Coordinates of C-alpha atoms in Angstrom, one line a residue:
M18 CA 81.0 -55.9 126.1
A19 CA 80.5 -55.5 122.4
E20 CA 83.3 -55.0 119.9
T21 CA 83.2 -51.6 118.3
D22 CA 86.0 -51.6 115.8
Q23 CA 84.3 -50.3 112.7
S24 CA 87.1 -51.2 110.3
P25 CA 86.1 -53.8 107.7
P26 CA 88.4 -56.8 107.4
N27 CA 90.3 -55.7 104.3
G28 CA 93.6 -56.8 105.5
S29 CA 95.5 -57.7 108.6
V30 CA 98.4 -55.5 109.7
D31 CA 100.8 -58.5 109.4
K32 CA 99.9 -58.9 105.7
A33 CA 100.1 -55.2 105.1
E34 CA 103.6 -55.0 106.6
D35 CA 104.9 -58.1 105.1
A36 CA 103.6 -57.7 101.6
V37 CA 107.0 -56.6 100.2
A38 CA 108.9 -59.2 102.1
E39 CA 106.8 -62.1 100.8
K40 CA 107.3 -61.3 97.1
S41 CA 108.4 -64.3 95.0
P42 CA 108.6 -65.1 91.3
S43 CA 105.4 -67.2 91.6
S44 CA 103.3 -64.5 93.3
S45 CA 101.8 -61.2 92.2
V46 CA 101.9 -58.4 94.7
C47 CA 102.2 -54.6 94.7
S48 CA 105.7 -53.4 93.9
S49 CA 107.6 -51.4 96.5
S50 CA 107.3 -48.2 94.5
E51 CA 103.5 -48.6 94.2
M52 CA 103.3 -49.2 98.0
D53 CA 105.4 -46.1 98.7
L54 CA 103.1 -44.0 96.3
A55 CA 100.0 -45.4 98.0
A56 CA 101.5 -44.5 101.4
V57 CA 102.2 -40.9 100.3
K58 CA 98.7 -40.5 98.8
Q59 CA 97.1 -42.1 101.9
D60 CA 99.1 -39.9 104.2
A61 CA 98.1 -36.7 102.3
K62 CA 94.5 -37.7 102.3
A63 CA 94.5 -38.5 106.0
E64 CA 96.3 -35.2 106.7
A65 CA 93.6 -33.2 105.0
A66 CA 90.7 -35.1 106.6
G67 CA 92.1 -35.7 110.0
N68 CA 93.2 -32.1 110.7
Q69 CA 89.6 -30.9 110.8
I70 CA 88.8 -29.9 114.4
T71 CA 85.1 -30.8 114.8
R72 CA 83.0 -30.0 117.9
T73 CA 82.8 -33.7 118.7
N74 CA 86.6 -34.3 118.4
L75 CA 87.3 -31.2 120.5
I76 CA 84.9 -32.3 123.3
N77 CA 86.4 -35.8 123.2
T78 CA 89.9 -34.4 123.5
L79 CA 89.0 -32.1 126.4
L80 CA 87.5 -35.0 128.3
I81 CA 90.6 -37.1 127.8
C82 CA 92.8 -34.2 128.9
L83 CA 90.6 -33.8 132.0
L84 CA 91.3 -37.5 133.0
Q85 CA 95.0 -36.9 132.6
L86 CA 94.7 -33.8 134.8
L87 CA 92.8 -35.6 137.6
N88 CA 94.9 -38.7 137.6
F89 CA 98.1 -36.7 138.3
M90 CA 96.4 -34.4 140.8
E91 CA 95.5 -37.6 142.7
R92 CA 99.0 -39.0 142.3
Y93 CA 100.8 -35.9 143.6
S94 CA 98.4 -34.9 146.3
L95 CA 100.3 -37.4 148.5
P96 CA 103.8 -35.9 148.0
G97 CA 102.3 -32.5 148.9
I98 CA 101.5 -33.8 152.3
L99 CA 104.0 -36.7 152.6
P100 CA 106.2 -35.0 155.3
V101 CA 103.1 -34.6 157.5
I102 CA 102.1 -38.2 157.0
I103 CA 105.6 -39.4 157.8
D104 CA 105.7 -37.4 161.0
E105 CA 102.1 -38.2 162.1
L106 CA 102.4 -42.0 161.4
D107 CA 106.1 -42.2 162.4
L108 CA 107.2 -43.7 159.1
S109 CA 110.6 -44.2 157.6
N110 CA 111.6 -42.8 154.2
L111 CA 111.2 -46.4 152.8
Q112 CA 107.6 -46.6 154.1
G113 CA 106.8 -43.1 152.7
G114 CA 108.2 -44.0 149.3
L115 CA 106.1 -47.2 149.3
L116 CA 102.9 -45.1 149.7
Q117 CA 103.7 -43.4 146.4
S118 CA 105.0 -46.5 144.6
S119 CA 102.2 -48.8 145.7
F120 CA 99.8 -47.8 142.8
I121 CA 101.9 -50.1 140.5
V122 CA 100.4 -53.2 142.2
S123 CA 97.0 -52.6 140.5
Y124 CA 98.4 -51.0 137.5
V125 CA 100.4 -54.0 136.3
V126 CA 97.3 -56.2 136.7
V127 CA 94.8 -53.9 135.0
A128 CA 96.9 -52.2 132.3
P129 CA 97.6 -55.2 130.1
L130 CA 93.9 -56.1 130.2
V131 CA 92.9 -52.6 129.2
G132 CA 95.5 -52.5 126.5
Y133 CA 94.1 -55.7 125.0
L134 CA 90.5 -54.7 125.3
G135 CA 91.2 -51.1 124.2
D136 CA 92.2 -52.4 120.7
R137 CA 89.1 -54.5 120.4
F138 CA 86.1 -53.3 122.4
S139 CA 84.2 -50.2 123.4
R140 CA 86.7 -47.8 124.9
K141 CA 83.9 -45.6 126.4
I142 CA 82.6 -48.5 128.5
I143 CA 86.1 -49.3 129.6
L144 CA 86.6 -45.7 130.7
I145 CA 83.3 -45.5 132.6
V146 CA 83.9 -48.8 134.5
G147 CA 87.6 -48.2 135.4
L148 CA 87.3 -44.6 136.4
S149 CA 84.2 -45.3 138.6
V150 CA 86.1 -48.0 140.5
W151 CA 89.2 -45.8 140.8
S152 CA 87.3 -42.8 142.1
L153 CA 85.5 -44.8 144.8
V154 CA 88.7 -46.6 145.9
S155 CA 90.6 -43.3 146.1
L156 CA 87.8 -41.7 148.1
A157 CA 87.8 -44.6 150.5
G158 CA 91.6 -44.3 151.0
S159 CA 91.2 -40.7 152.2
Y160 CA 89.4 -42.0 155.3
M161 CA 92.2 -44.4 156.4
T162 CA 94.1 -43.4 159.5
T163 CA 96.7 -46.2 159.8
Y164 CA 99.7 -46.9 157.6
S165 CA 98.6 -50.5 156.7
S166 CA 95.1 -49.5 155.6
L167 CA 96.3 -46.5 153.7
L168 CA 98.9 -48.5 151.9
A169 CA 96.3 -51.2 151.0
L170 CA 94.0 -48.8 149.3
R171 CA 96.9 -46.8 147.7
C172 CA 97.8 -50.2 146.0
L173 CA 94.6 -49.9 144.1
G174 CA 95.3 -46.3 142.9
G175 CA 96.7 -47.5 139.6
I176 CA 93.3 -48.5 138.2
G177 CA 92.6 -45.0 137.0
E178 CA 95.7 -44.5 135.0
A179 CA 95.6 -48.1 133.7
T180 CA 92.1 -47.3 132.4
Y181 CA 92.7 -44.1 130.5
S182 CA 96.4 -43.9 129.8
A183 CA 96.5 -46.3 126.9
I184 CA 93.1 -45.4 125.5
G185 CA 93.4 -41.6 125.7
P186 CA 96.4 -41.1 123.3
A187 CA 95.1 -43.8 120.9
M188 CA 91.7 -42.0 120.7
I189 CA 93.5 -38.7 120.0
A190 CA 95.4 -40.4 117.2
D191 CA 92.1 -41.7 115.8
M192 CA 90.8 -38.2 115.6
F193 CA 93.8 -36.2 114.3
V194 CA 96.9 -36.5 112.2
G195 CA 100.0 -34.4 111.5
D196 CA 100.6 -31.1 113.3
T197 CA 97.1 -31.1 114.8
R198 CA 97.7 -34.4 116.4
S199 CA 101.0 -33.1 117.8
N200 CA 99.2 -30.0 119.2
M201 CA 96.5 -32.2 120.9
L202 CA 99.1 -34.5 122.3
A203 CA 101.0 -31.5 123.7
M204 CA 97.8 -30.4 125.5
F205 CA 97.3 -34.0 126.8
Y206 CA 100.8 -34.2 128.2
F207 CA 101.0 -30.8 129.8
M208 CA 97.8 -31.7 131.6
M209 CA 99.9 -34.3 133.3
L210 CA 102.3 -31.6 134.5
V211 CA 99.5 -29.2 135.5
G212 CA 97.8 -32.0 137.4
G213 CA 101.0 -32.8 139.2
G214 CA 101.5 -29.2 140.3
L215 CA 97.8 -28.8 141.3
G216 CA 98.2 -32.0 143.3
Y217 CA 100.9 -30.4 145.4
I218 CA 98.9 -27.3 145.9
T219 CA 95.5 -28.8 146.6
G220 CA 96.9 -31.6 148.8
S221 CA 98.9 -29.3 151.0
G222 CA 96.5 -26.4 150.9
V223 CA 93.4 -28.4 151.8
A224 CA 95.3 -30.3 154.5
A225 CA 96.5 -27.0 156.0
A226 CA 93.0 -25.4 155.8
T227 CA 91.3 -28.4 157.5
G228 CA 94.0 -29.4 159.8
S229 CA 93.8 -33.0 158.5
W230 CA 96.0 -34.6 155.8
N231 CA 93.1 -37.0 155.0
W232 CA 91.1 -34.1 153.5
G233 CA 94.1 -33.4 151.2
L234 CA 93.4 -36.7 149.5
R235 CA 89.6 -36.2 149.0
V236 CA 89.4 -33.4 146.4
T237 CA 90.4 -35.4 143.3
P238 CA 88.2 -38.5 143.9
I239 CA 85.1 -36.2 144.0
L240 CA 86.1 -34.5 140.8
S241 CA 86.8 -37.9 139.2
L242 CA 83.3 -39.0 139.9
I243 CA 82.0 -35.9 138.1
S244 CA 84.2 -36.7 135.1
V245 CA 82.6 -40.1 134.8
I246 CA 79.2 -38.4 134.4
L247 CA 80.7 -36.1 131.7
I248 CA 82.0 -39.1 129.8
V249 CA 78.7 -40.9 129.9
I250 CA 76.9 -37.8 128.5
F251 CA 79.4 -36.3 126.1
L252 CA 82.1 -38.7 124.9
K253 CA 81.6 -40.0 121.3
E254 CA 84.1 -42.8 120.6
P255 CA 85.8 -42.5 117.2
A256 CA 86.5 -45.5 114.9
R257 CA 90.0 -46.9 115.2
G258 CA 92.4 -45.4 112.7
E259 CA 89.6 -43.1 111.4
S260 CA 91.9 -40.0 110.9
E261 CA 94.3 -42.1 108.7
G262 CA 91.6 -43.9 106.8
S263 CA 93.0 -47.2 108.1
R264 CA 91.2 -50.4 107.3
L265 CA 93.6 -52.7 109.2
V266 CA 92.1 -55.2 111.6
S267 CA 93.2 -56.3 115.0
T268 CA 95.6 -59.3 115.4
S269 CA 96.4 -61.6 118.3
W270 CA 98.0 -60.1 121.4
K271 CA 101.0 -62.3 120.9
K272 CA 101.6 -60.9 117.4
D273 CA 101.1 -57.4 118.8
I274 CA 103.8 -57.9 121.4
I275 CA 106.2 -59.4 118.9
Y276 CA 105.6 -56.5 116.5
L277 CA 106.4 -54.0 119.3
L278 CA 109.6 -55.8 120.5
H279 CA 110.9 -55.6 116.9
N280 CA 110.0 -52.0 116.5
R281 CA 113.4 -50.4 117.3
S282 CA 112.2 -46.8 117.5
F283 CA 109.4 -47.8 119.9
M284 CA 111.8 -49.8 122.1
F285 CA 114.5 -47.2 122.4
S286 CA 111.9 -44.5 123.1
T287 CA 110.3 -46.7 125.8
T288 CA 113.5 -47.5 127.5
A289 CA 114.7 -43.9 127.4
S290 CA 111.3 -42.9 128.9
V291 CA 111.8 -45.4 131.7
A292 CA 114.9 -43.5 132.7
L293 CA 113.2 -40.2 132.3
V294 CA 110.2 -41.1 134.4
F295 CA 112.5 -42.6 137.1
V296 CA 114.0 -39.2 137.6
I297 CA 110.7 -37.4 137.5
G298 CA 109.2 -39.8 140.0
A299 CA 112.2 -39.4 142.4
I300 CA 112.2 -35.6 142.4
G301 CA 108.4 -35.4 142.3
V302 CA 108.1 -37.4 145.5
W303 CA 111.3 -36.4 147.4
G304 CA 111.9 -32.9 146.0
P305 CA 109.7 -31.1 148.5
Q306 CA 111.0 -33.2 151.4
F307 CA 114.5 -32.4 150.3
V308 CA 113.8 -28.7 150.3
V309 CA 112.0 -28.9 153.7
L310 CA 115.0 -30.7 155.3
S311 CA 117.5 -28.3 153.8
R312 CA 115.6 -25.4 155.6
K313 CA 115.6 -27.3 158.9
V314 CA 119.4 -27.9 158.7
I315 CA 120.1 -24.1 158.4
S316 CA 117.3 -23.3 161.0
D317 CA 115.3 -21.4 158.4
D318 CA 111.8 -21.1 160.0
E319 CA 110.7 -18.4 157.7
H320 CA 109.5 -20.8 155.0
T321 CA 106.8 -23.2 156.0
F322 CA 106.2 -26.6 154.5
E323 CA 102.9 -25.4 152.9
E324 CA 104.7 -22.5 151.3
I325 CA 107.4 -24.8 149.8
S326 CA 104.8 -27.2 148.5
L327 CA 102.9 -24.3 146.9
V328 CA 106.0 -22.9 145.2
Y329 CA 107.1 -26.4 144.1
G330 CA 103.6 -27.0 142.6
V331 CA 103.8 -23.7 140.7
I332 CA 107.3 -24.6 139.4
S333 CA 106.0 -27.9 138.2
I334 CA 103.0 -26.3 136.4
V335 CA 104.9 -23.4 134.8
S336 CA 107.9 -25.5 133.7
G337 CA 105.6 -28.2 132.5
I338 CA 103.3 -26.1 130.4
T339 CA 106.1 -24.0 128.8
A340 CA 108.3 -27.0 128.1
V341 CA 105.7 -29.2 126.6
V342 CA 104.5 -26.5 124.4
S343 CA 108.0 -25.5 123.4
G344 CA 108.9 -29.2 122.7
A345 CA 105.9 -29.7 120.6
L346 CA 106.6 -26.5 118.6
M347 CA 110.2 -27.5 118.1
G348 CA 109.1 -30.9 116.8
I349 CA 106.6 -29.3 114.4
K350 CA 109.1 -26.7 113.0
L351 CA 112.0 -29.1 112.7
R352 CA 110.4 -32.3 111.6
A353 CA 110.0 -31.4 108.0
R354 CA 113.8 -30.6 107.7
Y355 CA 115.1 -33.1 110.2
P356 CA 112.8 -36.2 110.3
E357 CA 114.6 -37.5 113.4
A358 CA 114.0 -34.2 115.2
D359 CA 111.6 -35.6 117.8
A360 CA 114.1 -38.1 119.3
L361 CA 117.0 -35.6 119.0
I362 CA 115.1 -32.9 121.0
C363 CA 114.3 -35.5 123.7
G364 CA 117.9 -36.6 123.9
I365 CA 119.4 -33.2 123.9
G366 CA 116.8 -32.0 126.5
M367 CA 117.7 -34.8 128.9
L368 CA 121.4 -34.0 128.4
L369 CA 121.0 -30.3 129.1
S370 CA 119.0 -31.1 132.3
V371 CA 121.9 -32.9 134.0
P372 CA 124.0 -30.0 135.2
F373 CA 121.0 -28.1 136.5
F374 CA 119.6 -31.1 138.4
Y375 CA 123.0 -31.7 139.9
G376 CA 123.2 -28.0 140.8
F377 CA 119.8 -28.3 142.5
L378 CA 121.1 -31.1 144.7
V379 CA 124.4 -29.5 145.7
A380 CA 122.8 -26.1 146.3
G381 CA 120.4 -27.4 149.0
L382 CA 121.8 -25.2 151.8
E383 CA 122.0 -22.1 149.6
P384 CA 119.4 -19.4 149.5
L385 CA 116.0 -20.8 148.6
Y386 CA 115.7 -18.9 145.3
W387 CA 118.7 -20.7 143.9
I388 CA 117.1 -24.1 144.6
Y389 CA 113.9 -22.9 142.9
I390 CA 115.7 -21.5 139.8
L391 CA 117.8 -24.6 139.3
S392 CA 114.9 -27.0 139.8
F393 CA 112.8 -25.0 137.3
I394 CA 115.5 -25.2 134.6
A395 CA 116.1 -28.9 135.2
L396 CA 112.4 -29.7 135.0
W397 CA 112.0 -27.5 131.9
F398 CA 114.6 -29.4 129.9
I399 CA 113.2 -32.8 131.1
N400 CA 109.6 -31.8 130.3
L401 CA 110.4 -31.0 126.6
N402 CA 110.0 -34.7 125.9
W403 CA 106.4 -35.6 126.9
A404 CA 104.5 -34.7 123.7
L405 CA 107.3 -35.8 121.5
V406 CA 107.5 -39.3 123.1
G407 CA 103.8 -39.7 122.7
D408 CA 104.0 -38.6 119.0
I409 CA 106.8 -41.0 118.2
L410 CA 104.7 -43.9 119.5
L411 CA 101.7 -42.9 117.4
Y412 CA 103.6 -42.6 114.1
V413 CA 105.8 -45.6 114.4
V414 CA 103.0 -48.0 115.5
V415 CA 100.1 -48.9 113.3
P416 CA 96.6 -47.9 114.5
T417 CA 95.3 -51.4 115.5
R418 CA 98.3 -51.8 117.9
R419 CA 98.4 -48.4 119.6
A420 CA 96.4 -49.1 122.7
T421 CA 98.7 -52.2 123.3
A422 CA 101.8 -50.1 122.6
E423 CA 100.6 -47.3 125.0
T424 CA 100.0 -50.0 127.7
F425 CA 103.4 -51.6 127.1
Q426 CA 105.2 -48.3 127.3
I427 CA 103.3 -46.8 130.2
M428 CA 103.5 -50.0 132.2
S429 CA 107.2 -50.1 131.6
V430 CA 107.8 -46.5 132.7
H431 CA 105.8 -47.0 135.8
V432 CA 107.2 -50.4 136.9
F433 CA 110.8 -49.4 136.3
G434 CA 110.4 -45.7 136.5
D435 CA 108.2 -43.6 138.9
A436 CA 106.9 -46.6 140.8
S437 CA 110.4 -47.8 141.5
S438 CA 112.3 -44.6 142.1
P439 CA 110.4 -43.3 145.3
F440 CA 111.0 -46.7 146.9
I441 CA 114.6 -47.0 145.7
I442 CA 115.5 -43.5 146.8
G443 CA 113.8 -44.0 150.2
L444 CA 115.7 -47.3 150.6
I445 CA 119.1 -45.8 149.7
S446 CA 118.4 -42.8 151.9
D447 CA 117.6 -45.0 154.9
A448 CA 120.8 -47.0 154.3
F449 CA 123.0 -43.9 154.2
E450 CA 121.5 -42.2 157.3
P451 CA 123.2 -44.4 160.0
L452 CA 126.6 -43.8 158.2
I453 CA 126.5 -40.0 158.5
E454 CA 128.3 -38.7 161.5
S455 CA 126.2 -35.9 163.0
D456 CA 124.3 -35.2 166.2
S457 CA 121.6 -33.5 164.2
V458 CA 118.8 -35.8 163.0
D459 CA 117.7 -33.3 160.4
Y460 CA 121.2 -33.1 159.0
R461 CA 121.5 -36.8 158.7
K462 CA 118.1 -37.1 157.0
Y463 CA 119.0 -34.2 154.6
R464 CA 122.4 -35.6 153.7
S465 CA 121.3 -39.1 153.2
L466 CA 118.4 -38.0 150.9
Q467 CA 120.8 -35.9 148.9
Y468 CA 123.2 -38.8 148.4
A469 CA 120.3 -41.0 147.3
L470 CA 119.1 -38.4 144.8
L471 CA 122.5 -38.1 143.3
I472 CA 122.0 -41.3 141.2
N473 CA 119.5 -39.4 139.1
P474 CA 122.1 -37.4 136.9
F475 CA 123.6 -40.7 135.8
I476 CA 120.1 -42.0 134.8
Q477 CA 119.5 -38.8 132.9
L478 CA 122.6 -39.4 130.9
L479 CA 121.4 -42.9 130.1
S480 CA 118.0 -41.6 129.0
A481 CA 119.7 -39.0 126.7
A482 CA 121.9 -41.7 125.1
L483 CA 118.9 -44.0 124.4
F484 CA 116.9 -41.2 122.8
L485 CA 119.8 -40.3 120.5
V486 CA 120.4 -43.9 119.5
G487 CA 116.7 -44.3 118.8
S488 CA 116.8 -41.4 116.4
W489 CA 118.8 -43.5 114.0
H490 CA 115.8 -45.8 113.4
L491 CA 113.0 -43.3 113.6
L492 CA 112.6 -42.5 109.9
G493 CA 112.6 -46.1 108.7
D494 CA 110.1 -47.3 111.4
R495 CA 107.8 -44.3 110.6
D496 CA 107.7 -45.0 106.9
K497 CA 107.1 -48.7 107.5
A498 CA 104.0 -47.9 109.6
K499 CA 102.7 -45.6 106.9
R500 CA 103.2 -48.2 104.2
A501 CA 101.4 -50.8 106.4
V502 CA 98.3 -48.5 106.7
A503 CA 98.4 -47.6 103.0
N504 CA 98.8 -51.3 101.9
G505 CA 95.9 -52.2 104.1
N506 CA 93.8 -49.8 102.1
A507 CA 95.4 -50.5 98.8
I508 CA 94.0 -53.9 98.1
A509 CA 92.7 -52.8 94.7
L510 CA 96.1 -51.6 93.4
P511 CA 97.2 -53.1 90.1
R512 CA 99.2 -56.3 90.6
V513 CA 102.5 -56.9 89.0
S514 CA 102.5 -60.1 87.0
N515 CA 105.5 -62.0 85.7

């Protein structure tokens, strides 16, 4: 695999960031004011050049968004048919949760490698290889008929997201800056929510139409193989940092990780996102099952599982699209006046989602429209965050470390977030079930799942607090990244002599 970074070695990111700190009476370096002026000029130049939406950049972005859509369609095809699988294979909630969480096994192996290679080698080749393997593995999994074989292949399901999730946003950042970048990221992240909703719909719909849950898992892998062909033909990889005029060069992986660990805005945003994704993962997997069990408890035979999955999918899509677009627009409008707006919107959104999510859980035996309304509002406030979190990462991390940063963040939110929560909720639910006194199996299952899901409002409060604390550091970390890029290009600035 050949290296494709087209940036000439004008200066490493470490030298660029440390230029001011290393001043001494015996050395001649750019003054702080000169560096700030260079950063402002560089930022304005990049804004003007990077906001041009060319045909090539638009095609690249649409392909990246397609990958996001297909990955989450595949991820949430399973929850759309999970109750059927649990009944047919006679599984516990713990076993059902493991089917959804198991993708993390391959993700934690592949993602760090992709993050490292994505900052140094051809990202197009990485995408083609990784997505081809993922598509074939996912297709093979749809033919499994036993729990052990299905679980084994579901463990390899993380290869797809590990391949594109770090590379995709970094490539968008290489093509656009400023408000255009925010808009493109908004499109990328609401594809995740559209994909999740379509996953429920296609999974349950195809399974119902064919009479086999296996067919519900076959739609996305076929589409993924087609996407690989489109990437081979149409994707044109941009140079790293092209939109910002960056000439920084890659550094060692160890230095990249140390840099990220000391980037306070990045770390607070990442830990807050872990809590956010924990909640999304829990409700995404167990939400339809919770609603189905609530209908069984009150002997409501009018609403079928397929209907509930369809409505839940529509709620996910509509709340996702409207919230992501709203969050991105809020960020664009407020950022100029309130530089910390992105993190503040995320924190306030998580805070406002808490009462509605709690209401969704305690209203489980009420009329179905109340459950749908409360879940829609809760998801809307949570989904305000997606494009903003992605934008924060891109403007507080320098271009040559973005793929590593994306990998670090996404791996963290998966390992401790949506890969853990289905398993943890299933485990807690199974532990509570024997303690509930009732002759009705459905009631015990419903109440135990409700108790397990009640940990989520507390995690939402934690996420809100982390976002709000992170806002205190956002402006300084953003300006530091801008100065690093400018200093990397400002080698010829006049030196100050003593």
